mmCIF file with all atom_site columns, C-alpha atoms in Angstrom:
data_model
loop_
_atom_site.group_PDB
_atom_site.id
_atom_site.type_symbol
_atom_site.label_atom_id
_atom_site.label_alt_id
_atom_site.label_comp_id
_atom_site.label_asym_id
_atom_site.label_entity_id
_atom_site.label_seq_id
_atom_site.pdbx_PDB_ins_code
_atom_site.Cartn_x
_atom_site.Cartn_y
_atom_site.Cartn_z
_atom_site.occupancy
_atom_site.B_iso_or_equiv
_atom_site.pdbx_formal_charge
_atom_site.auth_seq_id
_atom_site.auth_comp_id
_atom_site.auth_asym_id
_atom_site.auth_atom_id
_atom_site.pdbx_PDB_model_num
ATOM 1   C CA . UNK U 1 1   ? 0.000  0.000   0.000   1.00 93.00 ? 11  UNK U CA 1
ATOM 2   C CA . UNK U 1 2   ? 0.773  3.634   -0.108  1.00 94.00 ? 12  UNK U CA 1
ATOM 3   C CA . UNK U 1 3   ? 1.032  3.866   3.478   1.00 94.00 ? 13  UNK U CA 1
ATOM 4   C CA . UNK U 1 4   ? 3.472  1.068   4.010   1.00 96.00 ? 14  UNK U CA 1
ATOM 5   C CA . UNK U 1 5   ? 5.366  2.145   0.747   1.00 96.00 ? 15  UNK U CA 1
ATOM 6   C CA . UNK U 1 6   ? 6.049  5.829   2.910   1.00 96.00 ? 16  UNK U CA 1
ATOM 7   C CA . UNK U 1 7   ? 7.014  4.112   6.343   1.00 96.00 ? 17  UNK U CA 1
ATOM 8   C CA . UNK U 1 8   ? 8.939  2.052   4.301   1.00 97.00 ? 18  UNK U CA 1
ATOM 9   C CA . UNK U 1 9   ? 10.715 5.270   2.570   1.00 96.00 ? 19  UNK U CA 1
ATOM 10  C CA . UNK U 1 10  ? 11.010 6.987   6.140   1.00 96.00 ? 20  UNK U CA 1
ATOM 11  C CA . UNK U 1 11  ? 12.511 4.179   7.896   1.00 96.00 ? 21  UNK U CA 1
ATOM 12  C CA . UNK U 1 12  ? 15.282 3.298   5.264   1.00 95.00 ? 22  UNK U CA 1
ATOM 13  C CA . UNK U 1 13  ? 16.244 7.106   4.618   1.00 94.00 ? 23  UNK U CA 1
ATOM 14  C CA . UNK U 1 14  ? 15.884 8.619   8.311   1.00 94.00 ? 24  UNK U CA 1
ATOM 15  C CA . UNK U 1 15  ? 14.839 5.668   10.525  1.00 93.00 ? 25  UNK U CA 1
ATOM 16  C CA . UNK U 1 16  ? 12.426 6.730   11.825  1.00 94.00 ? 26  UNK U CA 1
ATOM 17  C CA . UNK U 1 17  ? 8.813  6.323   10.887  1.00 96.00 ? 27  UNK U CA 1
ATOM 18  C CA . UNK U 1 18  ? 6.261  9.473   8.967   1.00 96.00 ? 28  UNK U CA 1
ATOM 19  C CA . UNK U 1 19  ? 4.257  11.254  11.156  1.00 95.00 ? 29  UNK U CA 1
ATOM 20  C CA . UNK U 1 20  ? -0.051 10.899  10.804  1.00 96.00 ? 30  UNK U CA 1
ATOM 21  C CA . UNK U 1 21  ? 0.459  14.324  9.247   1.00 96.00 ? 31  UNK U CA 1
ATOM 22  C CA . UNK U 1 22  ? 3.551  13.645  6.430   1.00 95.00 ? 32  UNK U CA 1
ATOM 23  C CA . UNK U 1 23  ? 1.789  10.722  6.214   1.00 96.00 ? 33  UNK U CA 1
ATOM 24  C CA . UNK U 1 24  ? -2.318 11.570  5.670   1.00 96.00 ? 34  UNK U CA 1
ATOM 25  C CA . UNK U 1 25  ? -0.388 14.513  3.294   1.00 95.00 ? 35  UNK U CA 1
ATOM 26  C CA . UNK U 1 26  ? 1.206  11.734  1.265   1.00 96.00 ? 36  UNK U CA 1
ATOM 27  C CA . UNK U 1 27  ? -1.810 9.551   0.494   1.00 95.00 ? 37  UNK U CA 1
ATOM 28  C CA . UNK U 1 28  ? -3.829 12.761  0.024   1.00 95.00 ? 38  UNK U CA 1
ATOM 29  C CA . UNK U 1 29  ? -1.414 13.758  -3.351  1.00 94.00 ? 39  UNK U CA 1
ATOM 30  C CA . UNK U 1 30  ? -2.632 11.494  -6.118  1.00 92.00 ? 40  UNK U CA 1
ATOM 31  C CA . UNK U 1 31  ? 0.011  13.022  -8.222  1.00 93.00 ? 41  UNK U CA 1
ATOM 32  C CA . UNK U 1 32  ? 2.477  10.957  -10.015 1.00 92.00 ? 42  UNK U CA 1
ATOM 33  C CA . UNK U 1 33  ? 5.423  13.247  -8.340  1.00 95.00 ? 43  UNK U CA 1
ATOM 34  C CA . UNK U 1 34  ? 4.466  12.067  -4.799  1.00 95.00 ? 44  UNK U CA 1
ATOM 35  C CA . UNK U 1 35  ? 6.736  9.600   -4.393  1.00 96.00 ? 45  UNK U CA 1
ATOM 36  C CA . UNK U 1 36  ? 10.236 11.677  -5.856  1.00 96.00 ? 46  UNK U CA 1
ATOM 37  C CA . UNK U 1 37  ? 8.745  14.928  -3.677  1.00 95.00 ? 47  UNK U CA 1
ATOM 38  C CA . UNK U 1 38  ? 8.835  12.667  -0.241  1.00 96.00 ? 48  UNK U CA 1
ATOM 39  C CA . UNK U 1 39  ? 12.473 10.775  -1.653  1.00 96.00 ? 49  UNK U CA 1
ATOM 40  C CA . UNK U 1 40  ? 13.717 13.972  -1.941  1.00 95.00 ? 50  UNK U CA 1
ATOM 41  C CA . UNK U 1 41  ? 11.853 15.797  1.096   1.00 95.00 ? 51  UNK U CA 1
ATOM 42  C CA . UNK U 1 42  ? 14.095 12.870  3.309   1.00 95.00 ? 52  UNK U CA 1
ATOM 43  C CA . UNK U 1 43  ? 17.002 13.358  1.489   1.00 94.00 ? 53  UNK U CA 1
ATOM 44  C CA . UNK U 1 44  ? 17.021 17.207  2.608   1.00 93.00 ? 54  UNK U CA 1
ATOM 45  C CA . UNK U 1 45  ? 16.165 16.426  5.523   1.00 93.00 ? 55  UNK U CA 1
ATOM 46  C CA . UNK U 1 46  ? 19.040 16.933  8.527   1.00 93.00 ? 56  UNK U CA 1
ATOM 47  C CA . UNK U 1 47  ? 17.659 13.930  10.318  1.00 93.00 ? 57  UNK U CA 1
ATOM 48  C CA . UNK U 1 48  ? 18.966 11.867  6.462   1.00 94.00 ? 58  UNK U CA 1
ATOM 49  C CA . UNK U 1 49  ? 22.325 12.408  7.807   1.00 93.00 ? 59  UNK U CA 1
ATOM 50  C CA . UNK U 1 50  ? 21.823 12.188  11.347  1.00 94.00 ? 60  UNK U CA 1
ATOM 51  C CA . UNK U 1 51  ? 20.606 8.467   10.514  1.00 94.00 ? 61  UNK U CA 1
ATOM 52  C CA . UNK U 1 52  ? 23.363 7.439   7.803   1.00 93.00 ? 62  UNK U CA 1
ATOM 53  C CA . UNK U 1 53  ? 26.260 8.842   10.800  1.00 94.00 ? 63  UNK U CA 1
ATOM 54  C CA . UNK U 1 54  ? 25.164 6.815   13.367  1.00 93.00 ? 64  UNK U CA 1
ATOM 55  C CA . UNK U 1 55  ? 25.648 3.568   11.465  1.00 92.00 ? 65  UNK U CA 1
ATOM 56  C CA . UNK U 1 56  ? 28.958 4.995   10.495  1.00 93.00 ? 66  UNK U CA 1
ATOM 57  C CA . UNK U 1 57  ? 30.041 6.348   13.909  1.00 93.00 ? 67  UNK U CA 1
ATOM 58  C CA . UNK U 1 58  ? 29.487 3.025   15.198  1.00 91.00 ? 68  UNK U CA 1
ATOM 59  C CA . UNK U 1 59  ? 32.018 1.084   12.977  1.00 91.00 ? 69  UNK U CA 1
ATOM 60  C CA . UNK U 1 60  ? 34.451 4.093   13.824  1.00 89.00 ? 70  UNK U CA 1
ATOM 61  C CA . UNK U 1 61  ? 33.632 3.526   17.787  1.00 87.00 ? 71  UNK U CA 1
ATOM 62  C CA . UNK U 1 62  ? 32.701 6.814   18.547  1.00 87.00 ? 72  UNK U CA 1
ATOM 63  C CA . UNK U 1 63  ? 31.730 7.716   21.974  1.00 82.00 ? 73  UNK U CA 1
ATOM 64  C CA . UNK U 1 64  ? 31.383 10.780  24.067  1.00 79.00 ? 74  UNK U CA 1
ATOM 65  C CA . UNK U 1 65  ? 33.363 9.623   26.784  1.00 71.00 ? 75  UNK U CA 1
ATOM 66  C CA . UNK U 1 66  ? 37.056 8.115   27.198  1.00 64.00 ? 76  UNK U CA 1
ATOM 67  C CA . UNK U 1 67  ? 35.753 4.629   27.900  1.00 63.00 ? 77  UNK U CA 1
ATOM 68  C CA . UNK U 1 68  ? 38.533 3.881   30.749  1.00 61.00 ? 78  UNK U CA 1
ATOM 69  C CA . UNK U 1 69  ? 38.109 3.992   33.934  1.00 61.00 ? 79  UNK U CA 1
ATOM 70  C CA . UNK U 1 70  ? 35.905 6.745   35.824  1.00 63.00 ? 80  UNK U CA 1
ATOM 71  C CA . UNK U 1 71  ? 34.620 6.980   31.837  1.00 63.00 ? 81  UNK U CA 1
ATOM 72  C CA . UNK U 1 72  ? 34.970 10.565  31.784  1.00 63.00 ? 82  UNK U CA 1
ATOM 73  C CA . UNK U 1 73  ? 33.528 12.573  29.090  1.00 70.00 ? 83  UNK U CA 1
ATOM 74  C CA . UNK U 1 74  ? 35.472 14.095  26.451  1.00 75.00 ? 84  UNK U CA 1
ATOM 75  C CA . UNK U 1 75  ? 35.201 16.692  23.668  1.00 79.00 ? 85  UNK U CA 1
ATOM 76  C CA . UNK U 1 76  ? 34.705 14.998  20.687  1.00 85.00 ? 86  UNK U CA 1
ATOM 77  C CA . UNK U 1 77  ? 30.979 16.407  19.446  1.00 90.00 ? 87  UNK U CA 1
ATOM 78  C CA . UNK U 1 78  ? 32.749 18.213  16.531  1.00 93.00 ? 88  UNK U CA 1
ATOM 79  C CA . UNK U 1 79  ? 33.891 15.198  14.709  1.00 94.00 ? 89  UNK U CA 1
ATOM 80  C CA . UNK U 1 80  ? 30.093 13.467  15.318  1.00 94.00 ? 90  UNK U CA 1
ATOM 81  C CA . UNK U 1 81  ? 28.727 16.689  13.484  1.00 95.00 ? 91  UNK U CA 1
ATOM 82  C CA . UNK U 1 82  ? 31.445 16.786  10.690  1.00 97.00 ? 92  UNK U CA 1
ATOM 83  C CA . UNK U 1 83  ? 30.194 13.188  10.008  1.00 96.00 ? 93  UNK U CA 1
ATOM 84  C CA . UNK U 1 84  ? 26.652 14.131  9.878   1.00 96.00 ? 94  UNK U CA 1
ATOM 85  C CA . UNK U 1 85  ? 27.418 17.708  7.543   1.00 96.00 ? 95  UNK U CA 1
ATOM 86  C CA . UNK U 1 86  ? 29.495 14.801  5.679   1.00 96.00 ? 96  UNK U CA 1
ATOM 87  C CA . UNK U 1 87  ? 26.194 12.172  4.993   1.00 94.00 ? 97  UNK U CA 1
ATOM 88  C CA . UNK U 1 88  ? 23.771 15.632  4.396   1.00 94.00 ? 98  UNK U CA 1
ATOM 89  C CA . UNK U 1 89  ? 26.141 17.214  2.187   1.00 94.00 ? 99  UNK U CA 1
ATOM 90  C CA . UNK U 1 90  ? 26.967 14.054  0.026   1.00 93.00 ? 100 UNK U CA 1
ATOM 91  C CA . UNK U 1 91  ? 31.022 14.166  0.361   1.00 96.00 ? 101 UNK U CA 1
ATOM 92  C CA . UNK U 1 92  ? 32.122 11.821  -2.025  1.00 96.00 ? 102 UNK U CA 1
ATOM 93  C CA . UNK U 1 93  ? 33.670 8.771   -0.167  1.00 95.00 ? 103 UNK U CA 1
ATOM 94  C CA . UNK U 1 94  ? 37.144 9.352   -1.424  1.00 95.00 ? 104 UNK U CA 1
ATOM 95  C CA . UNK U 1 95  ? 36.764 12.707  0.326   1.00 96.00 ? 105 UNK U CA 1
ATOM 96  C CA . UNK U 1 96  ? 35.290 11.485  3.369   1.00 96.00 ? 106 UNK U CA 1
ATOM 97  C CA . UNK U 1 97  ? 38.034 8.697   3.816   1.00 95.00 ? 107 UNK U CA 1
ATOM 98  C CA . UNK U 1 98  ? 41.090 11.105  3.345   1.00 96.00 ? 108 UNK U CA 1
ATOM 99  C CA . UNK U 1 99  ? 40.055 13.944  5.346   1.00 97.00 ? 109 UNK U CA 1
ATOM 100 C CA . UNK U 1 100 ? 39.148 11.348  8.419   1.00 95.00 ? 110 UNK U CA 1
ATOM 101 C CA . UNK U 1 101 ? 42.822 9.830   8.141   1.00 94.00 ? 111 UNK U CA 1
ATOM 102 C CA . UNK U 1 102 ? 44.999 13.076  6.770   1.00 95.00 ? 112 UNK U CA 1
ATOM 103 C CA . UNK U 1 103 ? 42.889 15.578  7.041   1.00 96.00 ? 113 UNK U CA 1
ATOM 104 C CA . UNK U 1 104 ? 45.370 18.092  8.369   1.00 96.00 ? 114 UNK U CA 1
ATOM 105 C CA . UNK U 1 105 ? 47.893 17.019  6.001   1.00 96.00 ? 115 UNK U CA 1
ATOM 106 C CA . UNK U 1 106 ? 45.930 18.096  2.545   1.00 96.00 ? 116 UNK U CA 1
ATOM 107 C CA . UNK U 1 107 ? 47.178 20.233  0.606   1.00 97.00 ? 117 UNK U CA 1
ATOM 108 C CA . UNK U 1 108 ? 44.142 21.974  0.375   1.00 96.00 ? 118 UNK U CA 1
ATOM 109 C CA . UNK U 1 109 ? 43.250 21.446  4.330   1.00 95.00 ? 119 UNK U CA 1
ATOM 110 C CA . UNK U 1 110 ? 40.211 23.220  5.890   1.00 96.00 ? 120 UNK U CA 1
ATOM 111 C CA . UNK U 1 111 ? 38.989 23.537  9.792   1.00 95.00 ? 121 UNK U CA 1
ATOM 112 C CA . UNK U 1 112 ? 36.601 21.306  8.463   1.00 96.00 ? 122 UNK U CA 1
ATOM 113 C CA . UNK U 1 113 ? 38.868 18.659  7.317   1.00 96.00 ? 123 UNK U CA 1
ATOM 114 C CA . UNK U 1 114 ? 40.889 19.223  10.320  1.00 95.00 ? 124 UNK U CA 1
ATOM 115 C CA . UNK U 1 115 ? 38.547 18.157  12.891  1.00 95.00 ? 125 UNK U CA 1
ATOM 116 C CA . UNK U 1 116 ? 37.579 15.110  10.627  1.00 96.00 ? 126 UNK U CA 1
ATOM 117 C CA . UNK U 1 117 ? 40.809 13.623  11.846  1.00 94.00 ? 127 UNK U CA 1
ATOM 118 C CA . UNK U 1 118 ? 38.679 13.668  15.147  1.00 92.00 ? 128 UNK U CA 1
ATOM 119 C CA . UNK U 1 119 ? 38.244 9.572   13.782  1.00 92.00 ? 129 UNK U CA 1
ATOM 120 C CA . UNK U 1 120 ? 42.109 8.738   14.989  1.00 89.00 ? 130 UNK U CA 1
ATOM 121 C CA . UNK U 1 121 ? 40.800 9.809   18.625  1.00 85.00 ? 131 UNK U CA 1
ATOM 122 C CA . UNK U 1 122 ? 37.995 8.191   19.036  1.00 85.00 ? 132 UNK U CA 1
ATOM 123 C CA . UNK U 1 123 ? 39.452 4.777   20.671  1.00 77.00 ? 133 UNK U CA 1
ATOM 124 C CA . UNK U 1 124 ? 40.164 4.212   24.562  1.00 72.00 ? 134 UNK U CA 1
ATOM 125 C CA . UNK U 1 125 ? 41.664 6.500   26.394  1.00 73.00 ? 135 UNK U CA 1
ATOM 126 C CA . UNK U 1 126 ? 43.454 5.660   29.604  1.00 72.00 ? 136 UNK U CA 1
ATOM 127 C CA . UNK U 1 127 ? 44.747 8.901   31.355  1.00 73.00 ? 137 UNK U CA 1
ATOM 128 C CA . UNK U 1 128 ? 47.084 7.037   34.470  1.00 77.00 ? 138 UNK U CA 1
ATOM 129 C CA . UNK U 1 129 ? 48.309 4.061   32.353  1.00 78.00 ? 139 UNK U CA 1
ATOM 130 C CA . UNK U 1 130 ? 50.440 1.618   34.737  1.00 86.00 ? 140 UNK U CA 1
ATOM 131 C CA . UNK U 1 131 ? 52.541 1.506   31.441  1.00 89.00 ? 141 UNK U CA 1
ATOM 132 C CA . UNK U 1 132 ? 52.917 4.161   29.081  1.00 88.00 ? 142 UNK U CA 1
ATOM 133 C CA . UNK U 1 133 ? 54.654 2.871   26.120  1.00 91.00 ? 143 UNK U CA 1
ATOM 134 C CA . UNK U 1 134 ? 52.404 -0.174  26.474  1.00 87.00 ? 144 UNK U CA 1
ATOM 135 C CA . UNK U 1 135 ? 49.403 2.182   26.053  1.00 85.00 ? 145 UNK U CA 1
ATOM 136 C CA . UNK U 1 136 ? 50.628 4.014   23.619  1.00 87.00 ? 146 UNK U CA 1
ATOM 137 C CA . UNK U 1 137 ? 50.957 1.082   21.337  1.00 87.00 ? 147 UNK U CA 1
ATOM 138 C CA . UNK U 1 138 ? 47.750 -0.086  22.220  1.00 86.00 ? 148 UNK U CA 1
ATOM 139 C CA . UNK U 1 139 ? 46.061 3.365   21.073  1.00 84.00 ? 149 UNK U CA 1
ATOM 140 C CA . UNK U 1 140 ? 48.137 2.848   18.060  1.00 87.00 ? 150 UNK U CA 1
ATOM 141 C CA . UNK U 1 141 ? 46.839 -0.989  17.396  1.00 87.00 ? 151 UNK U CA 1
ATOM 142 C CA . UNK U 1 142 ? 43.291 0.122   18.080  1.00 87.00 ? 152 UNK U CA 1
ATOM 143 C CA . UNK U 1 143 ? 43.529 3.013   14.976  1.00 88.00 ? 153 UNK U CA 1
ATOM 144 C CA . UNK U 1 144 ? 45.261 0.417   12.903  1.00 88.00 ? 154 UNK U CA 1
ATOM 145 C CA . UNK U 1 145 ? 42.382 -1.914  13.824  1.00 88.00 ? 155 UNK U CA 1
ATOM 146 C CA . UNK U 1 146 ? 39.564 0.222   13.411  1.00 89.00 ? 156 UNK U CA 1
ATOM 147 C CA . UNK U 1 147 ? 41.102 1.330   10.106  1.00 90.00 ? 157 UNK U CA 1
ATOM 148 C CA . UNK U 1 148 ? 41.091 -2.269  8.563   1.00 88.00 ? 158 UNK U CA 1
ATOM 149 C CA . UNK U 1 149 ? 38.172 -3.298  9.154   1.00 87.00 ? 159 UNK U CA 1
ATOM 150 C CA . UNK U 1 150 ? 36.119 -0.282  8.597   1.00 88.00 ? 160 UNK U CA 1
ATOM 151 C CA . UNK U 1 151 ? 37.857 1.078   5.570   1.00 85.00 ? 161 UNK U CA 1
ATOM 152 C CA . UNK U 1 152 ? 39.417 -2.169  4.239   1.00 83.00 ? 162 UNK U CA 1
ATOM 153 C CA . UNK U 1 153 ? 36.491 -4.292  5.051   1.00 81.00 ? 163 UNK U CA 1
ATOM 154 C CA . UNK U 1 154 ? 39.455 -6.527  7.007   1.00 76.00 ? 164 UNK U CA 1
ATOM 155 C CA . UNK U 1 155 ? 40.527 -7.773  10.232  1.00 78.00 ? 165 UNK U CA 1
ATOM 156 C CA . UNK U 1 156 ? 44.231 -7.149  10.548  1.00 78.00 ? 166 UNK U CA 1
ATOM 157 C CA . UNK U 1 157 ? 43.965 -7.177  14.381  1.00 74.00 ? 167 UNK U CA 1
ATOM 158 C CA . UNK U 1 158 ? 45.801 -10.819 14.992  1.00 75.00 ? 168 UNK U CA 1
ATOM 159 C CA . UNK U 1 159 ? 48.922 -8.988  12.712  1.00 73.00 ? 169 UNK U CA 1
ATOM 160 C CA . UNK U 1 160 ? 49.880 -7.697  15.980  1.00 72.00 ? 170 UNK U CA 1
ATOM 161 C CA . UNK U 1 161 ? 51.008 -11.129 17.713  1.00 76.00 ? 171 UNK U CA 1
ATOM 162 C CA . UNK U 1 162 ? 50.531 -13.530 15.006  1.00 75.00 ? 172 UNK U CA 1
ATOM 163 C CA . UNK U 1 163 ? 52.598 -13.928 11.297  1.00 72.00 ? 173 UNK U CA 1
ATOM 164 C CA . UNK U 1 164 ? 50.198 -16.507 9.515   1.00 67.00 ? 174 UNK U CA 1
ATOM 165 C CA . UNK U 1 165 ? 52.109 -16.773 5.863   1.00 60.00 ? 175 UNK U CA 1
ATOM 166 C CA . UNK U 1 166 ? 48.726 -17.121 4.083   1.00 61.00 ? 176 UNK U CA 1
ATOM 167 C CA . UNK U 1 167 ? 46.602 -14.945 5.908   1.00 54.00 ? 177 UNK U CA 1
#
């Protein structure tokens, strides 16, 4: 139906569902436009990105807080909104991957594609480590990590301890 054909559209695009009114508006236009008008309604929409960034600040582990210890919170809000500006403007993926691993290194570097590097941040953060230089290669494993499998689509995590020739 219709009906189900909008909720259908909503929950794909923003995740969330139409309201009664978006949705009594939609079955009210007979027009052969409706459709493409409520596509591209969603894909205007700020919620379009705010529901495409959450799937992808979830592979990058994004968090508000350090996740170690008394879990204190941290400021790291400016990366989560580059990645949603990112999703609502369209950045092409090229784009998007280079400015979240470089992005203060491009030649033609913005403020914007500076605090996309807020991505090598995001993993634990342990402010009294019992061993520093242990830490600080385990902050390096976990960008190397996160980096493989969300970018490359591969676990290179066991590289660290294990050298499997065919692997």
């Amino acid at each position: 139906s219709r009906g189900a054909l909008l909720r259908r559209l909503h929950l794909d695009l923003i995740g969330l569902p139409p309201t009664p009114e978006k949705l009594d508006a939609f079955l009210a236009d007979d027009s052969s436009a409706a459709y493409e008008r409520a596509v591209d309604r969603l894909l205007a929409s700020p919620s379009y990105g705010e529901h495409w960034a959450s799937m992808w600040l979830d592979l990058a582990r994004y968090a508000d807080s350090k996740g170690h210890g008394s879990d204190p919170l941290r400021e790291i809000w400016r990366y989560r909104d580059w990645v949603i500006d990112a999703f609502n403007a369209n950045k092409p993926y090229d784009r998007f991957v280079k400015e979240q691993l470089a992005g203060d290194e491009l030649p033609d570097r913005t403020p914007e594609s500076i605090t996309a590097t807020g991505y090598l941040r995001l993993g634990l953060w342990d402010d009294e480590p019992a061993d520093r230089k242990q830490a600080l290669f385990d902050g390096l494993d976990d960008i190397v990590r996160t980096t493989g499998d969300v970018f490359l689509g591969l676990t290179v995590g066991c590289a660290r301890c294990h050298d499997h020739k065919f692997d």
